[in-house]
Each structure stands twice: as structure tokens, then as C-alpha cells.
PDB file of C-alpha atoms and ligand atoms in Angstrom:
ATOM      1  CA  MET A   2      35.630 -15.292  22.669  1.00  0.00           C
ATOM      2  CA  GLY A   3      32.082 -14.045  23.258  1.00  0.00           C
ATOM      3  CA  LYS A   4      29.126 -15.022  21.180  1.00  0.00           C
ATOM      4  CA  ARG A   5      28.164 -12.635  18.434  1.00  0.00           C
ATOM      5  CA  TYR A   6      24.563 -11.742  17.885  1.00  0.00           C
ATOM      6  CA  LYS A   7      23.252 -10.409  14.658  1.00  0.00           C
ATOM      7  CA  THR A   8      21.288  -7.226  15.202  1.00  0.00           C
ATOM      8  CA  PHE A   9      18.008  -6.844  13.372  1.00  0.00           C
ATOM      9  CA  GLU A  10      14.983  -4.622  13.362  1.00  0.00           C
ATOM     10  CA  VAL A  11      11.416  -5.703  13.917  1.00  0.00           C
ATOM     11  CA  TYR A  12       8.555  -3.510  12.827  1.00  0.00           C
ATOM     12  CA  LEU A  13       5.038  -3.288  14.145  1.00  0.00           C
ATOM     13  CA  VAL A  14       2.479  -2.531  11.455  1.00  0.00           C
ATOM     14  CA  TYR A  15      -0.780  -1.037  12.661  1.00  0.00           C
ATOM     15  CA  ILE A  16      -3.806   0.074  10.651  1.00  0.00           C
ATOM     16  CA  ASP A  17      -6.439   2.224  12.312  1.00  0.00           C
ATOM     17  CA  PRO A  18      -9.693   0.676  11.068  1.00  0.00           C
ATOM     18  CA  ASP A  19     -11.593   3.896  11.745  1.00  0.00           C
ATOM     19  CA  LYS A  20      -9.342   5.810   9.342  1.00  0.00           C
ATOM     20  CA  CYS A  21      -8.891   3.187   6.595  1.00  0.00           C
ATOM     21  CA  ASP A  22     -11.195   3.826   3.625  1.00  0.00           C
ATOM     22  CA  GLY A  23     -10.214   0.687   1.696  1.00  0.00           C
ATOM     23  CA  CYS A  24      -8.396   2.463  -1.161  1.00  0.00           C
ATOM     24  CA  GLU A  25      -5.927  -0.466  -1.558  1.00  0.00           C
ATOM     25  CA  GLU A  26      -2.901   1.778  -2.107  1.00  0.00           C
ATOM     26  CA  CYS A  27      -0.970   0.056   0.681  1.00  0.00           C
ATOM     27  CA  VAL A  28      -1.672  -3.357  -0.864  1.00  0.00           C
ATOM     28  CA  LYS A  29      -0.434  -2.145  -4.252  1.00  0.00           C
ATOM     29  CA  PHE A  30       2.736  -0.457  -3.023  1.00  0.00           C
ATOM     30  CA  CYS A  31       4.057  -2.657  -0.195  1.00  0.00           C
ATOM     31  CA  PRO A  32       7.054  -4.485  -1.734  1.00  0.00           C
ATOM     32  CA  VAL A  33       6.725  -7.518   0.535  1.00  0.00           C
ATOM     33  CA  ASP A  34       2.967  -8.179   0.591  1.00  0.00           C
ATOM     34  CA  VAL A  35       2.268  -7.296   4.215  1.00  0.00           C
ATOM     35  CA  PHE A  36      -1.351  -6.258   3.661  1.00  0.00           C
ATOM     36  CA  ASP A  37      -4.514  -8.160   2.892  1.00  0.00           C
ATOM     37  CA  MET A  38      -7.708  -6.568   1.705  1.00  0.00           C
ATOM     38  CA  ALA A  39     -11.234  -7.223   2.853  1.00  0.00           C
ATOM     39  CA  HIS A  40     -13.435  -4.138   2.740  1.00  0.00           C
ATOM     40  CA  LYS A  41     -10.590  -2.513   4.653  1.00  0.00           C
ATOM     41  CA  ALA A  42      -6.877  -3.279   4.742  1.00  0.00           C
ATOM     42  CA  THR A  43      -5.620  -5.758   7.325  1.00  0.00           C
ATOM     43  CA  VAL A  44      -2.096  -6.723   8.353  1.00  0.00           C
ATOM     44  CA  GLY A  45      -1.711 -10.273   7.049  1.00  0.00           C
ATOM     45  CA  ARG A  46       2.051 -10.794   7.103  1.00  0.00           C
ATOM     46  CA  PRO A  47       3.638  -8.302   9.552  1.00  0.00           C
ATOM     47  CA  GLN A  48       6.784 -10.440   9.755  1.00  0.00           C
ATOM     48  CA  ASN A  49       7.582  -9.428   6.157  1.00  0.00           C
ATOM     49  CA  CYS A  50       7.813  -5.709   6.939  1.00  0.00           C
ATOM     50  CA  LEU A  51      11.103  -4.025   5.982  1.00  0.00           C
ATOM     51  CA  GLY A  52      10.260  -0.689   7.563  1.00  0.00           C
ATOM     52  CA  CYS A  53      10.415   1.208   4.263  1.00  0.00           C
ATOM     53  CA  ARG A  54       7.293   3.250   5.176  1.00  0.00           C
ATOM     54  CA  THR A  55       6.063   3.358   1.589  1.00  0.00           C
ATOM     55  CA  CYS A  56       2.636   2.398   2.909  1.00  0.00           C
ATOM     56  CA  VAL A  57       2.613   5.388   5.249  1.00  0.00           C
ATOM     57  CA  ALA A  58       3.526   7.671   2.332  1.00  0.00           C
ATOM     58  CA  VAL A  59       0.758   6.386   0.029  1.00  0.00           C
ATOM     59  CA  CYS A  60      -2.007   6.151   2.650  1.00  0.00           C
ATOM     60  CA  LYS A  61      -3.932   9.382   2.200  1.00  0.00           C
ATOM     61  CA  SER A  62      -6.052   8.617   5.252  1.00  0.00           C
ATOM     62  CA  GLY A  63      -3.064   8.460   7.587  1.00  0.00           C
ATOM     63  CA  ALA A  64      -4.312   5.098   8.847  1.00  0.00           C
ATOM     64  CA  ILE A  65      -0.989   3.237   8.965  1.00  0.00           C
ATOM     65  CA  ILE A  66       1.539   3.456  11.766  1.00  0.00           C
ATOM     66  CA  ILE A  67       4.923   1.708  11.545  1.00  0.00           C
ATOM     67  CA  THR A  68       6.817   1.355  14.821  1.00  0.00           C
ATOM     68  CA  GLU A  69      10.332   0.005  15.152  1.00  0.00           C
ATOM     69  CA  ILE A  70      10.781  -2.271  18.153  1.00  0.00           C
TER      70      ILE A  70
HETATM   71  S1  SF4 B 107      -3.657   2.944   1.966  1.00  0.00           S
HETATM   72 FE1  SF4 B 107      -4.567   3.479   3.977  1.00  0.00          FE
HETATM   73  S2  SF4 B 107      -6.722   3.935   3.560  1.00  0.00           S
HETATM   74 FE2  SF4 B 107      -5.917   2.828   1.771  1.00  0.00          FE
HETATM   75  S3  SF4 B 107      -6.415   0.657   2.181  1.00  0.00           S
HETATM   76 FE3  SF4 B 107      -4.340   1.030   2.968  1.00  0.00          FE
HETATM   77  S4  SF4 B 107      -4.614   1.565   5.145  1.00  0.00           S
HETATM   78 FE4  SF4 B 107      -6.602   1.770   4.133  1.00  0.00          FE
HETATM   79  S1  SF4 B 108       6.785  -0.196   5.834  1.00  0.00           S
HETATM   80 FE1  SF4 B 108       7.192  -0.948   3.730  1.00  0.00          FE
HETATM   81  S2  SF4 B 108       7.449  -3.173   3.979  1.00  0.00           S
HETATM   82 FE2  SF4 B 108       6.443  -2.418   5.842  1.00  0.00          FE
HETATM   83  S3  SF4 B 108       4.253  -2.668   5.477  1.00  0.00           S
HETATM   84 FE3  SF4 B 108       4.792  -0.576   4.831  1.00  0.00          FE
HETATM   85  S4  SF4 B 108       5.259  -0.712   2.626  1.00  0.00           S
HETATM   86 FE4  SF4 B 108       5.272  -2.803   3.470  1.00  0.00          FE
END
């Protein structure tokens, strides 16, 4: 019998610093605390990302890109 591997998704979270205006919406709405805030948002815990894309929906600046790998 062959080995079974669990399939899983990994997501890349990218914030374009030139577009981010520091509104903090992504920090407020991410359910798993991926983002940190300095004067702009940064990706503190990318391993937490569930790929829900809530952050993309709430970011009015279009600064966040989620890529499934
Ligand atoms: S929602 Fe967008 S513009 Fe606002 S802090 Fe997050 S990345 Fe920056
Ligand atoms: S896709 Fe969802 S889980 Fe991932 S960073 Fe955005 S809001 Fe958080």
C-alpha cells in the first residue's frame, strides 16, 4: 500500500508598500492575525493565512496580493 499524503494549500501574502496607506483595515479584518502594523502594514505571520481574501476585499488601495502556491 502506498503512502498517503495530505494535500494542503500554502498562500503567499504580499503587500505593495507603495500602495499601502496604513489604514489598518487588513489588520482589523484578517481572522488569523497575519498582519502587523508600523506606519504601513507588514506581513508578520504569513504561515497563518487561510486564503480567505478578506484582506484583499477590504484594502481600498489594492495593495494586497494573495497567491496560492
Ligand atoms: S488594508 Fe491595504 S492600505 Fe490598509 S493597511 Fe492594509 S495593506 Fe495597507
Ligand atoms: S487571505 Fe484571509 S487569512 Fe490570509 S491574510 Fe488575508 S484576511 Fe488574513
